[in-house]
CSV table of C-alpha atoms and ligand atoms in Angstrom, one decimal:
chain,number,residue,atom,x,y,z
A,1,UNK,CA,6.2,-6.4,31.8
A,2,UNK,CA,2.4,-5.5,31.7
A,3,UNK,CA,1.0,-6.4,28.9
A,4,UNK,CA,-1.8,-3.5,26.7
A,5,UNK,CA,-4.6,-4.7,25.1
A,6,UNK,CA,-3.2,-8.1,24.9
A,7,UNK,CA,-0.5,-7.3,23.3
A,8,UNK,CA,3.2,-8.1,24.6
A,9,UNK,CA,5.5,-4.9,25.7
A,10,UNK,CA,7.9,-5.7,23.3
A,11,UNK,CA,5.6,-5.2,20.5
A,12,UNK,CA,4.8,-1.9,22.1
A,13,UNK,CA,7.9,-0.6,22.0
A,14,UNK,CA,9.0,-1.2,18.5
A,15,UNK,CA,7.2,2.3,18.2
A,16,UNK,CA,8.2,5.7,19.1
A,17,UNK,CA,4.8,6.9,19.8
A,18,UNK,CA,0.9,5.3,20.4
A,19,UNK,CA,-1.7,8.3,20.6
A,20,UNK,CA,-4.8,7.4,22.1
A,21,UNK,CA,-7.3,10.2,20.9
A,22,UNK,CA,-11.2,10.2,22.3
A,23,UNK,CA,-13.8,12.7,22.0
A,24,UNK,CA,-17.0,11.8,23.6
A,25,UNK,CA,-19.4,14.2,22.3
A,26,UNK,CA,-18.7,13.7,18.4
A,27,UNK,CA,-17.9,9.6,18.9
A,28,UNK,CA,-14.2,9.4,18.3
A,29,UNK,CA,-12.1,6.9,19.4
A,30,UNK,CA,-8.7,6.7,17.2
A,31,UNK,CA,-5.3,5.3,17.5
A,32,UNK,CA,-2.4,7.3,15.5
A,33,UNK,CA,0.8,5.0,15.6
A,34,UNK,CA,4.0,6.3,14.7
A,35,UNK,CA,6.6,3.4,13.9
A,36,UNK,CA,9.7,5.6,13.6
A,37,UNK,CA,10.9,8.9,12.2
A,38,UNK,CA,14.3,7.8,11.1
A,39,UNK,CA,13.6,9.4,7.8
A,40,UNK,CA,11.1,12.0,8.4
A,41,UNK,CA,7.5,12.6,9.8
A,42,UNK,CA,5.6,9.5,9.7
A,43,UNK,CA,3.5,9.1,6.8
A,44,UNK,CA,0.6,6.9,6.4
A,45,UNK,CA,-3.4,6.9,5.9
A,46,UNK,CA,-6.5,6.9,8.3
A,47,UNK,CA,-8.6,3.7,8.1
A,48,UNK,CA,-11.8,4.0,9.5
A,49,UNK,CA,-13.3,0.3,10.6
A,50,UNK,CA,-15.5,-1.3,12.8
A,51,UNK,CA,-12.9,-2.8,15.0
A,52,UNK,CA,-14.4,-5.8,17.4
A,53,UNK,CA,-12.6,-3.9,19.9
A,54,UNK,CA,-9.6,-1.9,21.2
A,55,UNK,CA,-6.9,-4.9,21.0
A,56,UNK,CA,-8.0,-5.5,17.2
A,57,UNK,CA,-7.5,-1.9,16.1
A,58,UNK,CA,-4.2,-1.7,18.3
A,59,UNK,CA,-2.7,-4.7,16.7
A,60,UNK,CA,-3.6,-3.2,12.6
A,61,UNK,CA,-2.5,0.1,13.4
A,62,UNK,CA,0.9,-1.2,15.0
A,63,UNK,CA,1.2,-3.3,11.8
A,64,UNK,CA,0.2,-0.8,9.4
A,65,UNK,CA,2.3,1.8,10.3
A,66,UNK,CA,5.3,-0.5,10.8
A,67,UNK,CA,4.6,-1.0,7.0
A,68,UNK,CA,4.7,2.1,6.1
A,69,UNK,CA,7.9,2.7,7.3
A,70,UNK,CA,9.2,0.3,5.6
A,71,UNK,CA,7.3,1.9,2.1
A,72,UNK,CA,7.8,4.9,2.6
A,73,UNK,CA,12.1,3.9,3.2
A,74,UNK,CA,11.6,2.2,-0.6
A,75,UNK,CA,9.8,4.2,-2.2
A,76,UNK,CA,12.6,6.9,-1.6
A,77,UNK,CA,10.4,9.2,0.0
A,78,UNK,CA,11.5,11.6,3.4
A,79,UNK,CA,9.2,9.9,5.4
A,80,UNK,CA,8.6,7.4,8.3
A,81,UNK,CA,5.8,5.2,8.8
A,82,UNK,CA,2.8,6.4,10.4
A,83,UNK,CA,-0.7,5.1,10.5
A,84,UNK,CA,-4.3,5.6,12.0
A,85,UNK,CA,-7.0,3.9,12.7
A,86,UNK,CA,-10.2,5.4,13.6
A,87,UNK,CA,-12.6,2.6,15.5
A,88,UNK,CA,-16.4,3.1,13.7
A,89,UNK,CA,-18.4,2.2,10.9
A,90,UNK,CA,-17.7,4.5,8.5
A,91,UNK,CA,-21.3,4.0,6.9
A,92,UNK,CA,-22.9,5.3,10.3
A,93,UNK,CA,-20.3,6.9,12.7
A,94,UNK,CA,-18.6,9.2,10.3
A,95,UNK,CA,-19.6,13.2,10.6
A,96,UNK,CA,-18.3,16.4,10.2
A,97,UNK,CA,-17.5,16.8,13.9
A,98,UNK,CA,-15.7,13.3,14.3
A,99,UNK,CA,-13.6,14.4,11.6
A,100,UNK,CA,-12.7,17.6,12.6
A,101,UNK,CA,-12.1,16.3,16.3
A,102,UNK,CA,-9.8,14.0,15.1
A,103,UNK,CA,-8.1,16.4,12.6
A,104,UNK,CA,-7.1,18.2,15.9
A,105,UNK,CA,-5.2,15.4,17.2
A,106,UNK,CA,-3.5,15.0,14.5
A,107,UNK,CA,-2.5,18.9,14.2
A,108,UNK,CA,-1.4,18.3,18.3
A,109,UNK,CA,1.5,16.1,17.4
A,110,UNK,CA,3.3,18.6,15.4
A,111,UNK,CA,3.9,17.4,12.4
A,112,UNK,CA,5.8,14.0,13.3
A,113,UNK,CA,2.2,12.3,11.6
A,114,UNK,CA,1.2,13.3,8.3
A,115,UNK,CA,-2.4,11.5,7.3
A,116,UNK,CA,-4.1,10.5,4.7
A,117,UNK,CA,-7.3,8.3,3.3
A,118,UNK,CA,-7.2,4.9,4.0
A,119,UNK,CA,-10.0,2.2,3.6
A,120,UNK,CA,-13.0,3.6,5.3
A,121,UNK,CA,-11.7,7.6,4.4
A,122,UNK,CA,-12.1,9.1,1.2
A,123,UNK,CA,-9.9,12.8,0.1
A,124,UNK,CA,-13.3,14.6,0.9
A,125,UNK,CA,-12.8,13.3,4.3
A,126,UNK,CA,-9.0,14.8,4.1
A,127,UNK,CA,-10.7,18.1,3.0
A,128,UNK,CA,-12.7,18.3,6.0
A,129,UNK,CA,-9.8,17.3,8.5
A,130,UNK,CA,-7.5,19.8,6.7
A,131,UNK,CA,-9.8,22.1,7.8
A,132,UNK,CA,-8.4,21.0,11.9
A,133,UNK,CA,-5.1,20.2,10.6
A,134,UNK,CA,-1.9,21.6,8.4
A,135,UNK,CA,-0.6,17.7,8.1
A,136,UNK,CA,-3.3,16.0,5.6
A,137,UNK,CA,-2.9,15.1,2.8
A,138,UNK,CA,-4.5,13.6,-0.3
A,139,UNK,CA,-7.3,15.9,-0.5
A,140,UNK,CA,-9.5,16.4,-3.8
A,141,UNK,CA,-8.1,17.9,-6.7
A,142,UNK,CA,-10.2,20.8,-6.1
A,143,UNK,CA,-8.9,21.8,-2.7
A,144,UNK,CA,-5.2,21.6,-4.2
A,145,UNK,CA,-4.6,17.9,-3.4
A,146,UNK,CA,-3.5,15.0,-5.3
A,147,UNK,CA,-6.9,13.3,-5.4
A,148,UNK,CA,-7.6,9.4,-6.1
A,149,UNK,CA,-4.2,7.6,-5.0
A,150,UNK,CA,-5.1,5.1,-7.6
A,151,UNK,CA,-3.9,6.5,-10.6
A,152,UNK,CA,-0.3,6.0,-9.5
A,153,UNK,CA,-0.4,3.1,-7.9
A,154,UNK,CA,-1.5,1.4,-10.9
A,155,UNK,CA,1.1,2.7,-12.5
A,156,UNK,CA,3.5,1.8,-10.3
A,157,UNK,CA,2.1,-2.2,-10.3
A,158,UNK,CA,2.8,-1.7,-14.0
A,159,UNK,CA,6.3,-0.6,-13.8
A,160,UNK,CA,6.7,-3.1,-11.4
A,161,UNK,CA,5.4,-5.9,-13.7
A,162,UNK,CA,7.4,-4.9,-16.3
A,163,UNK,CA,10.2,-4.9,-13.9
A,164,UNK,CA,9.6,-8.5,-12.8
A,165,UNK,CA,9.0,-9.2,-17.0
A,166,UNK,CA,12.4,-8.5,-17.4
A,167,UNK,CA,14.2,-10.4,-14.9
A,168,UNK,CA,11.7,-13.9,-15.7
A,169,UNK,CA,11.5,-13.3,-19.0
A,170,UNK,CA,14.2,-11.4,-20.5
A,171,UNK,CA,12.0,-8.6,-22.1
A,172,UNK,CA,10.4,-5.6,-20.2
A,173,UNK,CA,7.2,-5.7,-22.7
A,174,UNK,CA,4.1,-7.2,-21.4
A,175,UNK,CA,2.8,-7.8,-25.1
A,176,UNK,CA,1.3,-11.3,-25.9
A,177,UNK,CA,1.5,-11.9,-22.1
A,178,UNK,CA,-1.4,-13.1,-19.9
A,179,UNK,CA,-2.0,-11.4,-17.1
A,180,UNK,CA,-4.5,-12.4,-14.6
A,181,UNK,CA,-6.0,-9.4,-12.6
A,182,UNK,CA,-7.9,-10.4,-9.2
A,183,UNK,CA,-10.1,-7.3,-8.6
A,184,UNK,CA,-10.6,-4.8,-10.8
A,185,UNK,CA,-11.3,-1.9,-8.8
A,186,UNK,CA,-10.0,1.2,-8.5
A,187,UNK,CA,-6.3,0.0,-8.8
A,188,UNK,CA,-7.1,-3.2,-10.5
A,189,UNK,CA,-9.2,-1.5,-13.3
A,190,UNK,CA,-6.7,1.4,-14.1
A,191,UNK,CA,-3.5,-1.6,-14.3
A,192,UNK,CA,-6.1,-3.3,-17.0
A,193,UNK,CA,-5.9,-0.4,-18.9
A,194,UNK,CA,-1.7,-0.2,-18.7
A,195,UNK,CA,-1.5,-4.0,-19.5
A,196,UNK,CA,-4.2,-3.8,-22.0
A,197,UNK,CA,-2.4,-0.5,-23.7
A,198,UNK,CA,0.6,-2.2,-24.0
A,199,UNK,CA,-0.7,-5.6,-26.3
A,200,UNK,CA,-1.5,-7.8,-23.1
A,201,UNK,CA,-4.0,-10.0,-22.5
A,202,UNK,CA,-6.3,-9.8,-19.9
A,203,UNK,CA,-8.4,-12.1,-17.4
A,204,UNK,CA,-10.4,-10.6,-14.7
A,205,UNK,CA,-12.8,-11.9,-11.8
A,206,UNK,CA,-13.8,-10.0,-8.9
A,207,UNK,CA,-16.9,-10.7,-6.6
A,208,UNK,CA,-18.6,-7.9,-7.8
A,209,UNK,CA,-20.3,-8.7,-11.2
A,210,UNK,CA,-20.9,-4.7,-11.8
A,211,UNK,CA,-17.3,-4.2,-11.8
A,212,UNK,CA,-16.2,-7.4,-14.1
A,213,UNK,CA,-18.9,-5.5,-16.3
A,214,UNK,CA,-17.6,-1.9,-16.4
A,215,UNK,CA,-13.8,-3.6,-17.3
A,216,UNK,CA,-15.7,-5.7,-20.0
A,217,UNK,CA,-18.0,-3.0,-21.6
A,218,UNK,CA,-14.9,-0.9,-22.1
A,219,UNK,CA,-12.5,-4.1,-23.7
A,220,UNK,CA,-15.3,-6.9,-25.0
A,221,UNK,CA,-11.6,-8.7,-25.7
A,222,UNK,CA,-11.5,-9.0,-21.6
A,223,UNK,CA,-11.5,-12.5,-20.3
A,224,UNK,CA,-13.7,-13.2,-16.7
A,225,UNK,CA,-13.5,-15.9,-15.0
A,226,UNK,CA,-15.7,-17.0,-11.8
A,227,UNK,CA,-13.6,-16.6,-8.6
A,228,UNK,CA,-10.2,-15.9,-7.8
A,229,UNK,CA,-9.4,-19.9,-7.2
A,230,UNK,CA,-10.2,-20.6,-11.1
A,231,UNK,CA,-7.9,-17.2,-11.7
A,232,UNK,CA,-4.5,-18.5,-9.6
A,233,UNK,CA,-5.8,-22.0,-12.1
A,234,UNK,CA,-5.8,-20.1,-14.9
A,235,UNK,CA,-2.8,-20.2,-17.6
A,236,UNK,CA,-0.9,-17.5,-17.0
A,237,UNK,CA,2.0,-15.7,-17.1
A,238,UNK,CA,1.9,-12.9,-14.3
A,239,UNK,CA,-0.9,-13.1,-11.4
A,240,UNK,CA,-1.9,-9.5,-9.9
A,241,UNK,CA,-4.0,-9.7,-6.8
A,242,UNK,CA,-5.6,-6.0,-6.6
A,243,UNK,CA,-8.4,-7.0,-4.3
A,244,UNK,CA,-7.8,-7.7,-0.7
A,245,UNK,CA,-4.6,-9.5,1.7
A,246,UNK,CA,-4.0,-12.8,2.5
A,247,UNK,CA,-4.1,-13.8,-1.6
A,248,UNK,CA,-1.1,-16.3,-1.4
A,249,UNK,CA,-1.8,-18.7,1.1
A,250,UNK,CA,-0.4,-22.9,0.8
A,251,UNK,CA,-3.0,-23.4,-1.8
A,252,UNK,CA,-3.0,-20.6,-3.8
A,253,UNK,CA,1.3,-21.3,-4.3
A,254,UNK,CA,0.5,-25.2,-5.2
A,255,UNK,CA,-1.8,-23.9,-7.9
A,256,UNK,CA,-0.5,-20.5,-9.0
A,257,UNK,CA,0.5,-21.5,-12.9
A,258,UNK,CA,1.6,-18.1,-13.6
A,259,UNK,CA,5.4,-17.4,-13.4
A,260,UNK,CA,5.2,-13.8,-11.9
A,261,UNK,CA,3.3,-12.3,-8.7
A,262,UNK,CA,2.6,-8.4,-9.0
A,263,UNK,CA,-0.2,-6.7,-8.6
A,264,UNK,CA,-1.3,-3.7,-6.3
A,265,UNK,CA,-3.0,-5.1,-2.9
A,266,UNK,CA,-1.6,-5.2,0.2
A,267,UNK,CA,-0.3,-7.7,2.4
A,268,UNK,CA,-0.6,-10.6,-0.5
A,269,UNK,CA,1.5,-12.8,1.6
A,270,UNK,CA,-1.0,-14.6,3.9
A,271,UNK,CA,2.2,-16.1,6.5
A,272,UNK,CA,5.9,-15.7,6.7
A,273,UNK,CA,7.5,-18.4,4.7
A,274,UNK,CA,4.6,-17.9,1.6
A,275,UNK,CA,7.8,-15.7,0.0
A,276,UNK,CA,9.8,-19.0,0.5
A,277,UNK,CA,7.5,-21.2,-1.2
A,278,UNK,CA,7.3,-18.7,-4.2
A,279,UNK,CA,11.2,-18.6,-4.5
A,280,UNK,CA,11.1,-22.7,-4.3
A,281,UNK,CA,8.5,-23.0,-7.1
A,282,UNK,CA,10.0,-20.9,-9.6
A,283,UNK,CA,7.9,-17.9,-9.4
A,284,UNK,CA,8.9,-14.3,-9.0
A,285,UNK,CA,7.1,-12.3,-6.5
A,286,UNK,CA,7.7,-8.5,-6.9
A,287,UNK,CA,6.9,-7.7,-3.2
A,288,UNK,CA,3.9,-5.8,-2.7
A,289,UNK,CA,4.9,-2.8,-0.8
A,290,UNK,CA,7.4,-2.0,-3.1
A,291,UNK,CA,5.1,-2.0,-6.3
A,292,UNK,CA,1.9,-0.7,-4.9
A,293,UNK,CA,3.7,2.5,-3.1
A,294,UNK,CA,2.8,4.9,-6.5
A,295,UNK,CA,-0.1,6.3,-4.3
A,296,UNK,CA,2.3,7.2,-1.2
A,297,UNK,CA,4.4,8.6,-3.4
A,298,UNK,CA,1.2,10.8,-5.1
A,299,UNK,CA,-0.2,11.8,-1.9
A,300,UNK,CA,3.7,12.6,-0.7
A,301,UNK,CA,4.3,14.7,-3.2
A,302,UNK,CA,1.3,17.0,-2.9
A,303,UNK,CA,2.7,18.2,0.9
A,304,UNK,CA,5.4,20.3,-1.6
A,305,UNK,CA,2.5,21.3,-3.7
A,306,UNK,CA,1.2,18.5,-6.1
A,307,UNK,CA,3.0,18.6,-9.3
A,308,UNK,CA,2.0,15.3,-11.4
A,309,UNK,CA,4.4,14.9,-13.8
A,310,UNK,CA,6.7,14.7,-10.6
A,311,UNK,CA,5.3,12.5,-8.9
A,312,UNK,CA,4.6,10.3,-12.0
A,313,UNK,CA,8.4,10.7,-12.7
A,314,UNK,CA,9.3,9.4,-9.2
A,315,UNK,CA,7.0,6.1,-9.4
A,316,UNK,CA,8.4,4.9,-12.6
A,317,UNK,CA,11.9,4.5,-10.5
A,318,UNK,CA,9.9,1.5,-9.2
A,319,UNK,CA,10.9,0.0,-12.2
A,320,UNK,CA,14.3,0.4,-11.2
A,321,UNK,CA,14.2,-0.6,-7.4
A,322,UNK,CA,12.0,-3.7,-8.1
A,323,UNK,CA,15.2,-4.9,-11.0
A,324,UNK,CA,17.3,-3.8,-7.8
A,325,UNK,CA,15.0,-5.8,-5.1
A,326,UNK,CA,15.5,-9.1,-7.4
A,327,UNK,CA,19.3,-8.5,-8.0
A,328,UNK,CA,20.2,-8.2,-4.4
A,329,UNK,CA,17.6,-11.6,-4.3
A,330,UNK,CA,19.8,-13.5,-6.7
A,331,UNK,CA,23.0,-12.0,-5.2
A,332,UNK,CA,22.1,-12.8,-1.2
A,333,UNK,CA,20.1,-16.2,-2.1
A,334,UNK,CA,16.9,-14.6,-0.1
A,335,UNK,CA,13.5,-14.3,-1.4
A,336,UNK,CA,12.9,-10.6,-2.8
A,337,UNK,CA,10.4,-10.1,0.1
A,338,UNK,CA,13.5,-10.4,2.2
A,339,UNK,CA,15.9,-8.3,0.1
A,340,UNK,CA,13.0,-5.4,0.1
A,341,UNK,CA,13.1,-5.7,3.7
A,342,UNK,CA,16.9,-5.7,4.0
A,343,UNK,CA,17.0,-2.3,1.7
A,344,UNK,CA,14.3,-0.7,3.0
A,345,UNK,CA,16.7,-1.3,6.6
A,346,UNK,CA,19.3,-0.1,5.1
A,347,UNK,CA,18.0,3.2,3.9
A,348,UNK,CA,16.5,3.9,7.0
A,349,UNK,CA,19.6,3.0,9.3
A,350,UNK,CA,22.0,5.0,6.7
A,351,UNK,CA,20.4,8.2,6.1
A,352,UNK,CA,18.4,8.2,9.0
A,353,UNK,CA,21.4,8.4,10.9
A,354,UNK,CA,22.3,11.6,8.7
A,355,UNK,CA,19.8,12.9,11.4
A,356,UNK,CA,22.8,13.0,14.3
A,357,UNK,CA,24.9,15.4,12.5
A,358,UNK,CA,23.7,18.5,13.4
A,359,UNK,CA,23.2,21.5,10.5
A,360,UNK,CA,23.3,24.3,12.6
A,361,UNK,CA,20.4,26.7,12.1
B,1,LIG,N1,-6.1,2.7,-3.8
B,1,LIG,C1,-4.8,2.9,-3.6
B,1,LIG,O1,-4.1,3.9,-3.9
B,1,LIG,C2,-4.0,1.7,-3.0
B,1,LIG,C3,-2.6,1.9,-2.7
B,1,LIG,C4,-1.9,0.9,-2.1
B,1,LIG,C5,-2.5,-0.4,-2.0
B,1,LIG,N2,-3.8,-0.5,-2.3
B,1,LIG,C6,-4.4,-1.9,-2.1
B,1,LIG,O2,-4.9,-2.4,-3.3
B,1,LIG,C7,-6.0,-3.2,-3.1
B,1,LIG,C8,-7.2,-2.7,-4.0
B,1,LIG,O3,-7.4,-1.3,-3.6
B,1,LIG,P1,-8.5,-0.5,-4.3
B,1,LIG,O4,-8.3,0.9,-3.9
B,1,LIG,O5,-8.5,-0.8,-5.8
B,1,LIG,O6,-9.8,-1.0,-3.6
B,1,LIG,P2,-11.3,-1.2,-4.3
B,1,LIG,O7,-12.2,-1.5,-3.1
B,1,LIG,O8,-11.6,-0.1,-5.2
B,1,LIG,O9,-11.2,-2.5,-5.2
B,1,LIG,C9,-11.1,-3.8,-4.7
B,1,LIG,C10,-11.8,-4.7,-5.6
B,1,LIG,O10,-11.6,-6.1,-5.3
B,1,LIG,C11,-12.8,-6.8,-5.3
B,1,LIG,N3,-12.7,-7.9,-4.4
B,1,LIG,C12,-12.8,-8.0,-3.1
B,1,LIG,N4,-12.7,-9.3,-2.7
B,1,LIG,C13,-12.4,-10.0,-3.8
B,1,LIG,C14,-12.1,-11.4,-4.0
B,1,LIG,N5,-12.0,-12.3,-3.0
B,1,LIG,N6,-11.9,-11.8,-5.3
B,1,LIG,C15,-11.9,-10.9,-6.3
B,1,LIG,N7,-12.2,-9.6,-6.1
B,1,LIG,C16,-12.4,-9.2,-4.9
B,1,LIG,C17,-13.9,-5.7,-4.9
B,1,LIG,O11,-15.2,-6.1,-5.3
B,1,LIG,C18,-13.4,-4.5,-5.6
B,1,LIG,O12,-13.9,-4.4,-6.9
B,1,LIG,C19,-6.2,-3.2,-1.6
B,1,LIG,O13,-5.6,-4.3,-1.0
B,1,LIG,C20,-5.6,-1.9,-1.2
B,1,LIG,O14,-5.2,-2.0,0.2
B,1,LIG,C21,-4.5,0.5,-2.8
């Protein structure tokens, strides 16, 4: 088999569809992956990134939207997994035109790929490819979208955490609890605020002093501490890594004091077998794509018309799935990273072969 960009043909064909989409004159060079539509059009955002090169973008975008299959299968939403990525500083290369160009690709496939903002892509950027394209979404507030994806996925993290509360601890509340947040930006800052609400405690770092600040000027009773090493140190009871992947390597498990993982980035686990070392040490990891998927489900939501209370309604069942994830954990003696997996599978097998019964028209 020959081999694309490096990468091996069976990895290639673990996807329905690769788009390839260039446009010279305006700079584009994108990559629109759709995993599978087993449940529905493939949902996922656009990240915009100065990729070394084509193999480097391939690869993310084949494991992001394979990801998003699997979150968009959890988080009980009609949806496959879909992803872009757009190869460019987003600083420099971004423009009207780009955006626009790209926006048509994105209207040429039908409607099997809905987008949305991604690192790199903001919803004003969804505003502008909206205006190319019927399948955007998470636009601004003003155009009719759902706006800053933030707001639920916090919220989600925090169901989630009170999920995970409840199975280590035997009590849902988070009150008198210590609660170590790493990054406190836009998710990180607004799950302060539900932990905080709520009678937690609260340490933060993050590597930018300005936002350690904003969190403290708000709530002087706000703990910092230097780095995110002294954080996994730190005595506490649940560690939430809301900055970037890759925050639970060998180390970070030998040292983690806390009793609970949960917190809002993605792709925490830095290897396959870091959900093994969790189990073996004690600690409870509420797996990440389950927790942090309140933003899907607010930008899903908005393609019926955004309703809030809706979609806030929908991500507090994360509560309920995440109790789920760690009962089919206990029951199946897997890691709850693996029981995600295995329900996310099942969803997608079960009703996605709904699909072969046909309705009539
Ligand atoms: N925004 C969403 O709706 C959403 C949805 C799902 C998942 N996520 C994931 O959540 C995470 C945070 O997203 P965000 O939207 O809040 O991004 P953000 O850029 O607003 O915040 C990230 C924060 O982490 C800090 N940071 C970076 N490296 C750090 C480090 N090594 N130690 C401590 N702090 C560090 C940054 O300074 C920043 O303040 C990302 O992994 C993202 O992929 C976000």
């Amino acid at each position: 088999m020959t081999d694309v960009f490096g990468l091996s043909h069976k990895d290639q064909t673990r996807h329905e569809q690769v788009v390839f989409c260039a446009d010279d004159k305006s700079g584009l060079y994108a990559i629109i992956a759709i995993h599978n539509t087993a449940l529905g059009p493939g949902l996922g955002g656009t990240r915009f990134y100065p990729y070394p090169d084509e193999s480097a973008a391939l690869a993310d975008v084949l494991n992001l939207s394979r990801a998003m299959a699997y979150k968009n299968a959890l988080a009980g939403l009609d949806h496959g997994g879909g992803k872009a990525v757009i190869i460019g500083d987003p600083a420099t290369d971004k423009s009207e035109a780009l955006l626009r160009a790209y926006g048509r690709f994105v209207q040429s496939l039908g409607g099997r790929y809905y987008t949305a903002a991604d690192v790199g892509t903001y919803s004003e950027d969804m505003d502008v490819i909206a205006r190319e394209s019927s399948y955007v979404t998470g636009r601004t507030v003003a155009n009719g979208g759902a706006g800053d994806s933030s707001i639920l996925t916090a919220y989600g993290v925090y169901q989630g955490m009170r999920a995970a509360a409840h199975h280590a601890f035997g009590a849902t509340s988070l009150r008198g609890r210590r609660v170590g947040v790493e990054g406190v930006g836009k998710v990180g800052h607004r799950l302060v605020e539900h932990i905080l609400a709520e009678g937690g405690e609260v340490v933060v770092c993050d590597v930018d002093e300005r936002a350690v600040d904003r969190v403290r000027q708000r709530h002087p009773e706000v703990e910092a501490v230097a780095d995110s090493a002294a954080l996994k140190r730190s005595d506490l009871d649940v560690y939430a890594p809301c900055a970037l992947g890759g925050a639970l390597d060998d180390t970070a498990v030998a040292e983690l004091r806390a009793k609970i993982v949960c917190g809002g980035a993605n792709n925490q686990l830095a290897h396959p077998g870091v959900e093994k070392q969790l189990a073996d040490r004690g600690i409870l990891y509420a797996p990440d794509y389950l927790v942090n998927s309140g933003g899907v489900i607010q930008v899903a939501d908005e393609i019926a018309g955004f309703d809030m209370d809706r979609a806030r309604a929908r991500t507090a069942q994360i509560f309920d799935t995440t109790l789920k994830i760690f009962a089919i954990a206990d029951d199946e003696g897997v890691p709850p990273a693996v029981a995600a997996d295995r329900l996310a599978e099942r969803r997608m097998s079960e009703v996605g072969r709904l699909r072969a019964i046909w309705p009539g028209r």
